[in-house]
mmCIF file of C-alpha atoms and ligand atoms in Angstrom:
data_model
loop_
_atom_site.group_PDB
_atom_site.id
_atom_site.type_symbol
_atom_site.label_atom_id
_atom_site.label_comp_id
_atom_site.label_asym_id
_atom_site.label_seq_id
_atom_site.Cartn_x
_atom_site.Cartn_y
_atom_site.Cartn_z
ATOM 1 C CA MET X 863 -13.478 0.586 56.131
ATOM 2 C CA ALA X 864 -14.312 -2.758 57.639
ATOM 3 C CA LYS X 865 -17.915 -3.693 58.108
ATOM 4 C CA ARG X 866 -18.801 -2.749 61.357
ATOM 5 C CA GLY X 867 -19.154 -6.333 63.634
ATOM 6 C CA ASP X 868 -22.139 -7.859 65.021
ATOM 7 C CA LEU X 869 -23.454 -7.144 68.688
ATOM 8 C CA VAL X 870 -24.220 -10.842 70.251
ATOM 9 C CA VAL X 871 -25.612 -11.176 73.457
ATOM 10 C CA VAL X 872 -25.213 -14.397 75.358
ATOM 11 C CA SER X 873 -26.961 -14.925 78.637
ATOM 12 C CA GLY X 874 -27.988 -18.492 80.168
ATOM 13 C CA PHE X 875 -28.589 -19.275 84.090
ATOM 14 C CA SER X 876 -25.493 -19.223 86.424
ATOM 15 C CA GLY X 877 -23.243 -22.525 85.876
ATOM 16 C CA VAL X 878 -24.657 -23.083 82.045
ATOM 17 C CA GLY X 879 -21.091 -22.789 80.931
ATOM 18 C CA LYS X 880 -21.575 -19.578 78.841
ATOM 19 C CA GLY X 881 -17.853 -18.455 80.040
ATOM 20 C CA THR X 882 -16.064 -21.894 78.683
ATOM 21 C CA VAL X 883 -18.155 -21.846 75.574
ATOM 22 C CA ILE X 884 -17.256 -18.038 74.743
ATOM 23 C CA LYS X 885 -13.708 -19.106 75.635
ATOM 24 C CA GLU X 886 -13.303 -21.766 73.547
ATOM 25 C CA LEU X 887 -14.904 -19.680 70.674
ATOM 26 C CA MET X 888 -12.699 -16.737 70.770
ATOM 27 C CA LYS X 889 -9.503 -19.387 70.830
ATOM 28 C CA SER X 890 -9.874 -20.024 67.194
ATOM 29 C CA HIS X 891 -12.120 -17.116 66.032
ATOM 30 C CA PRO X 892 -10.285 -13.772 66.436
ATOM 31 C CA GLU X 893 -13.091 -12.224 64.750
ATOM 32 C CA TYR X 894 -15.330 -12.171 68.322
ATOM 33 C CA VAL X 895 -14.005 -9.996 71.124
ATOM 34 C CA PHE X 896 -15.448 -10.304 74.570
ATOM 35 C CA SER X 897 -16.531 -6.966 76.599
ATOM 36 C CA VAL X 898 -15.410 -7.259 80.186
ATOM 37 C CA SER X 899 -18.051 -6.142 82.540
ATOM 38 C CA GLY X 900 -18.154 -4.157 85.415
ATOM 39 C CA THR X 901 -19.269 -5.814 88.781
ATOM 40 C CA THR X 902 -19.239 -5.109 92.322
ATOM 41 C CA ARG X 903 -19.304 -8.675 93.254
ATOM 42 C CA TYR X 904 -16.481 -10.377 94.911
ATOM 43 C CA GLN X 905 -13.573 -11.698 93.042
ATOM 44 C CA ARG X 906 -13.531 -15.304 92.696
ATOM 45 C CA ASP X 907 -10.436 -17.629 93.513
ATOM 46 C CA GLY X 908 -9.043 -17.563 89.726
ATOM 47 C CA GLU X 909 -10.525 -14.545 88.373
ATOM 48 C CA VAL X 910 -8.439 -11.854 86.689
ATOM 49 C CA ASN X 911 -9.021 -8.050 87.298
ATOM 50 C CA GLY X 912 -9.420 -6.760 83.989
ATOM 51 C CA LYS X 913 -9.839 -9.790 81.829
ATOM 52 C CA ASP X 914 -12.457 -11.788 83.921
ATOM 53 C CA TYR X 915 -14.406 -8.208 85.175
ATOM 54 C CA PHE X 916 -13.459 -5.120 86.307
ATOM 55 C CA PHE X 917 -13.892 -5.116 90.194
ATOM 56 C CA MET X 918 -15.329 -1.884 91.421
ATOM 57 C CA SER X 919 -16.746 -0.979 94.616
ATOM 58 C CA ARG X 920 -20.672 0.085 94.884
ATOM 59 C CA GLU X 921 -19.749 4.015 94.851
ATOM 60 C CA ALA X 922 -17.322 3.772 91.851
ATOM 61 C CA PHE X 923 -19.894 1.592 89.942
ATOM 62 C CA GLU X 924 -22.913 4.278 90.560
ATOM 63 C CA GLU X 925 -20.403 7.229 89.759
ATOM 64 C CA LYS X 926 -20.075 5.193 86.234
ATOM 65 C CA VAL X 927 -23.818 4.848 85.751
ATOM 66 C CA SER X 928 -24.343 8.836 86.694
ATOM 67 C CA ALA X 929 -21.604 9.694 83.964
ATOM 68 C CA GLY X 930 -23.544 7.530 81.477
ATOM 69 C CA GLY X 931 -20.245 5.237 81.151
ATOM 70 C CA PHE X 932 -22.547 2.084 80.602
ATOM 71 C CA LEU X 933 -24.183 0.483 77.446
ATOM 72 C CA GLU X 934 -26.645 -0.959 80.064
ATOM 73 C CA TYR X 935 -26.462 -2.665 83.558
ATOM 74 C CA ALA X 936 -28.332 -4.319 86.168
ATOM 75 C CA GLU X 937 -28.770 -5.745 89.673
ATOM 76 C CA TYR X 938 -28.223 -9.346 89.694
ATOM 77 C CA SER X 939 -28.065 -11.700 92.894
ATOM 78 C CA GLY X 940 -27.484 -8.635 95.166
ATOM 79 C CA ASN X 941 -24.432 -7.292 93.061
ATOM 80 C CA TYR X 942 -24.414 -4.705 90.518
ATOM 81 C CA TYR X 943 -23.189 -5.784 86.674
ATOM 82 C CA GLY X 944 -22.645 -3.314 83.486
ATOM 83 C CA THR X 945 -20.993 -2.785 80.180
ATOM 84 C CA PRO X 946 -19.249 -0.269 79.531
ATOM 85 C CA SER X 947 -20.262 1.209 76.247
ATOM 86 C CA ASP X 948 -16.547 2.785 74.913
ATOM 87 C CA TYR X 949 -14.923 -0.780 74.488
ATOM 88 C CA VAL X 950 -18.091 -2.045 72.756
ATOM 89 C CA PHE X 951 -18.706 0.349 70.029
ATOM 90 C CA SER X 952 -14.871 1.223 69.343
ATOM 91 C CA GLN X 953 -14.423 -2.614 68.526
ATOM 92 C CA MET X 954 -17.497 -3.172 66.079
ATOM 93 C CA ASP X 955 -16.145 -0.143 64.094
ATOM 94 C CA GLN X 956 -13.142 -1.712 63.429
ATOM 95 C CA GLY X 957 -15.370 -4.779 62.596
ATOM 96 C CA LYS X 958 -15.114 -7.094 65.839
ATOM 97 C CA ASN X 959 -18.250 -9.086 66.732
ATOM 98 C CA VAL X 960 -18.243 -8.012 70.486
ATOM 99 C CA ILE X 961 -19.624 -10.717 72.775
ATOM 100 C CA LEU X 962 -21.482 -9.811 76.328
ATOM 101 C CA ASP X 963 -22.309 -12.678 78.552
ATOM 102 C CA ILE X 964 -24.990 -10.588 80.450
ATOM 103 C CA GLU X 965 -28.341 -11.147 82.087
ATOM 104 C CA TYR X 966 -31.682 -10.879 80.808
ATOM 105 C CA GLN X 967 -32.449 -7.341 82.087
ATOM 106 C CA GLY X 968 -29.073 -6.034 80.734
ATOM 107 C CA ALA X 969 -29.978 -8.040 77.222
ATOM 108 C CA PHE X 970 -33.284 -6.432 76.863
ATOM 109 C CA GLN X 971 -31.841 -2.713 77.450
ATOM 110 C CA VAL X 972 -29.338 -3.796 74.926
ATOM 111 C CA LYS X 973 -31.764 -4.866 72.193
ATOM 112 C CA GLU X 974 -34.175 -1.523 72.864
ATOM 113 C CA ARG X 975 -30.968 0.302 72.420
ATOM 114 C CA TYR X 976 -29.149 -1.793 69.486
ATOM 115 C CA PRO X 977 -32.293 -3.564 67.854
ATOM 116 C CA GLU X 978 -29.279 -5.232 65.567
ATOM 117 C CA ALA X 979 -28.117 -7.199 68.603
ATOM 118 C CA ILE X 980 -28.723 -10.719 68.485
ATOM 119 C CA LEU X 981 -29.724 -12.521 71.671
ATOM 120 C CA PHE X 982 -28.503 -15.987 72.497
ATOM 121 C CA PHE X 983 -29.794 -17.790 75.550
ATOM 122 C CA LEU X 984 -28.015 -20.631 76.664
ATOM 123 C CA ILE X 985 -29.494 -24.240 78.280
ATOM 124 C CA PRO X 986 -28.027 -27.080 80.104
ATOM 125 C CA PRO X 987 -29.225 -30.296 78.821
ATOM 126 C CA SER X 988 -31.182 -30.968 82.372
ATOM 127 C CA ALA X 989 -31.257 -28.724 85.632
ATOM 128 C CA GLU X 990 -29.877 -31.588 87.447
ATOM 129 C CA GLU X 991 -26.870 -31.210 85.600
ATOM 130 C CA LEU X 992 -27.044 -27.251 85.712
ATOM 131 C CA TYR X 993 -27.206 -27.861 89.784
ATOM 132 C CA ASN X 994 -24.378 -30.535 89.745
ATOM 133 C CA ARG X 995 -22.137 -27.728 87.631
ATOM 134 C CA LEU X 996 -23.199 -25.224 90.498
ATOM 135 C CA LEU X 997 -21.793 -27.827 93.319
ATOM 136 C CA ASN X 998 -18.612 -29.016 91.559
ATOM 137 C CA ARG X 999 -17.263 -25.583 90.653
ATOM 138 C CA LYS X 1000 -16.987 -25.111 94.612
ATOM 139 C CA THR X 1001 -17.136 -21.183 94.137
ATOM 140 C CA GLU X 1002 -20.073 -20.182 95.850
ATOM 141 C CA THR X 1003 -21.819 -21.684 99.221
ATOM 142 C CA MET X 1004 -24.887 -23.724 99.204
ATOM 143 C CA ALA X 1005 -26.860 -20.561 100.335
ATOM 144 C CA GLN X 1006 -25.393 -18.605 97.040
ATOM 145 C CA ILE X 1007 -26.199 -21.884 95.253
ATOM 146 C CA ILE X 1008 -29.657 -21.829 96.267
ATOM 147 C CA LYS X 1009 -30.212 -17.868 95.507
ATOM 148 C CA ARG X 1010 -28.660 -18.676 91.767
ATOM 149 C CA MET X 1011 -30.877 -21.394 91.431
ATOM 150 C CA GLU X 1012 -34.056 -19.220 92.697
ATOM 151 C CA THR X 1013 -32.582 -16.714 89.892
ATOM 152 C CA ALA X 1014 -32.750 -19.100 87.155
ATOM 153 C CA VAL X 1015 -36.513 -20.074 88.025
ATOM 154 C CA LYS X 1016 -37.281 -16.476 87.497
ATOM 155 C CA GLU X 1017 -35.290 -16.346 84.240
ATOM 156 C CA THR X 1018 -37.418 -19.119 82.891
ATOM 157 C CA ASP X 1019 -39.929 -16.674 82.317
ATOM 158 C CA HIS X 1020 -38.379 -14.264 79.955
ATOM 159 C CA VAL X 1021 -36.299 -17.327 77.653
ATOM 160 C CA HIS X 1022 -38.906 -16.905 75.255
ATOM 161 C CA GLN X 1023 -37.748 -13.053 74.409
ATOM 162 C CA TYR X 1024 -34.625 -14.239 73.615
ATOM 163 C CA ASP X 1025 -33.933 -14.561 69.542
ATOM 164 C CA THR X 1026 -32.629 -17.739 69.963
ATOM 165 C CA ILE X 1027 -32.179 -20.965 72.345
ATOM 166 C CA TRP X 1028 -29.169 -23.523 72.588
ATOM 167 C CA VAL X 1029 -28.037 -26.299 74.628
ATOM 168 C CA ASN X 1030 -24.645 -26.651 76.248
ATOM 169 C CA ASP X 1031 -23.918 -30.160 75.942
ATOM 170 C CA LYS X 1032 -20.602 -31.196 74.174
ATOM 171 C CA LEU X 1033 -18.185 -28.143 74.091
ATOM 172 C CA GLU X 1034 -17.400 -28.452 70.624
ATOM 173 C CA ASP X 1035 -20.692 -29.018 69.196
ATOM 174 C CA THR X 1036 -21.980 -26.016 71.345
ATOM 175 C CA VAL X 1037 -19.456 -23.836 69.954
ATOM 176 C CA ASN X 1038 -19.960 -25.323 66.630
ATOM 177 C CA ASP X 1039 -23.760 -24.600 66.802
ATOM 178 C CA PHE X 1040 -23.017 -21.056 68.035
ATOM 179 C CA LEU X 1041 -21.259 -20.281 64.430
ATOM 180 C CA ALA X 1042 -23.936 -21.857 62.688
ATOM 181 C CA MET X 1043 -26.232 -19.960 64.180
ATOM 182 C CA HIS X 1044 -24.609 -16.613 64.081
ATOM 183 C CA GLY X 1045 -24.343 -16.541 60.140
ATOM 184 C CA ASN X 1046 -28.174 -17.960 59.704
ATOM 185 C CA PRO X 1047 -31.383 -16.413 60.733
ATOM 186 C CA GLU X 1048 -33.612 -19.277 59.728
ATOM 187 C CA LEU X 1049 -31.348 -21.776 62.207
ATOM 188 C CA ARG X 1050 -31.946 -19.364 64.704
ATOM 189 C CA ILE X 1051 -35.496 -19.725 65.036
ATOM 190 C CA ARG X 1052 -35.546 -23.423 64.168
ATOM 191 C CA ARG X 1053 -33.401 -23.701 67.599
ATOM 192 C CA TYR X 1054 -35.812 -21.105 69.312
ATOM 193 C CA GLU X 1055 -38.691 -23.712 68.377
ATOM 194 C CA GLU X 1056 -36.849 -27.036 69.334
ATOM 195 C CA ASN X 1057 -35.327 -25.812 72.728
ATOM 196 C CA MET X 1058 -38.068 -23.145 73.815
ATOM 197 C CA ILE X 1059 -40.748 -26.425 74.281
ATOM 198 C CA LYS X 1060 -38.247 -27.490 77.093
ATOM 199 C CA ILE X 1061 -38.306 -24.963 79.299
ATOM 200 C CA PRO X 1062 -41.172 -25.520 81.476
ATOM 201 C CA GLN X 1063 -39.361 -28.755 82.286
ATOM 202 C CA ILE X 1064 -36.320 -27.379 83.309
ATOM 203 C CA LYS X 1065 -38.375 -24.961 85.455
ATOM 204 C CA LYS X 1066 -40.426 -27.737 86.774
ATOM 205 C CA GLU X 1067 -37.409 -29.863 87.547
ATOM 206 C CA LEU X 1068 -35.480 -26.687 88.964
ATOM 207 C CA LEU X 1069 -38.321 -26.075 91.808
ATOM 208 C CA GLU X 1070 -37.886 -29.731 92.429
ATOM 209 C CA ILE X 1071 -34.251 -29.962 93.120
ATOM 210 C CA LEU X 1072 -34.602 -26.565 95.149
ATOM 211 C CA ASP X 1073 -37.339 -28.160 97.541
ATOM 212 C CA LYS X 1074 -34.939 -30.839 98.021
ATOM 213 C CA ILE X 1075 -31.876 -28.797 98.932
ATOM 214 C CA LYS X 1076 -33.907 -26.476 100.890
ATOM 215 C CA GLU X 1077 -35.482 -29.234 103.407
HETATM 216 P P1 5GP L 1507 -21.429 -14.142 87.713
HETATM 217 O O1 5GP L 1507 -21.574 -13.659 88.984
HETATM 218 O O2 5GP L 1507 -22.000 -15.597 87.789
HETATM 219 O O3 5GP L 1507 -20.346 -13.927 87.010
HETATM 220 O O4 5GP L 1507 -22.727 -13.662 86.651
HETATM 221 C C1 5GP L 1507 -24.080 -13.282 87.347
HETATM 222 C C2 5GP L 1507 -24.951 -13.045 85.977
HETATM 223 O O5 5GP L 1507 -23.991 -11.717 85.354
HETATM 224 C C3 5GP L 1507 -24.369 -13.460 85.063
HETATM 225 O O6 5GP L 1507 -25.805 -14.039 84.419
HETATM 226 C C4 5GP L 1507 -23.792 -13.022 83.872
HETATM 227 O O7 5GP L 1507 -24.257 -12.831 82.606
HETATM 228 C C5 5GP L 1507 -24.197 -11.395 84.374
HETATM 229 N N1 5GP L 1507 -23.472 -10.467 83.945
HETATM 230 C C6 5GP L 1507 -22.242 -10.234 83.539
HETATM 231 N N2 5GP L 1507 -22.079 -9.401 83.466
HETATM 232 C C7 5GP L 1507 -22.824 -8.295 83.254
HETATM 233 C C8 5GP L 1507 -23.187 -7.138 82.634
HETATM 234 O O8 5GP L 1507 -22.210 -6.370 82.162
HETATM 235 N N3 5GP L 1507 -24.440 -6.557 82.557
HETATM 236 C C9 5GP L 1507 -25.700 -7.729 82.991
HETATM 237 N N4 5GP L 1507 -26.714 -6.964 82.804
HETATM 238 N N5 5GP L 1507 -25.665 -8.620 83.381
HETATM 239 C C10 5GP L 1507 -23.988 -9.438 83.398
#
């Protein structure tokens, strides 16, 4: 029987580029598979149902919650998001490493239910860069960007609970660093220490940008 795969959680502020990093990683590494979440959020331009998310009504989502169909779920910026459990465990049993792109409340539920899960938090090189990425992707209104930046401020208070923290700078380096960290617990701790000290500064800058754009 194949060795059981790992459960890998990737969290990070909205707009930090988790999706791009995960897609790039999976292009050349078939041992990783992505868990497609259910969500009640509207479908953005270019998103494919069943590939990016399973888009669901609130009623359908709540029914699946009652039926115990989610490994974890959370409400984020006014919408539900959840990880369907059946896919995750069947893939791990086949030896695949399953990647979850989820926010912190879900990440900690996963860690509680499955302590072997490895929790990664991806940060931008700076708060300014995050703001620019949110602006440039042109998928949110300014009110939605403000909401996501405010959520990012709240998230900075939970980053210390992750197993490791890594920076999204150059795509290729970010992917390589992930691969190195996945196989190396000491490197995960080193990155945690290097990057945890950047969090207070990022929080301060996020608040300054928010002050400016809300004027
Ligand atoms: P977005 O709306 O930008 O696609 O995602 C918003 C947030 O929801 C991101 O932080 C993303 O990681 C998180 N998210 C996506 N799917 C899930 C899920 O299944 N469970 C939880 N808890 N969070 C999720």
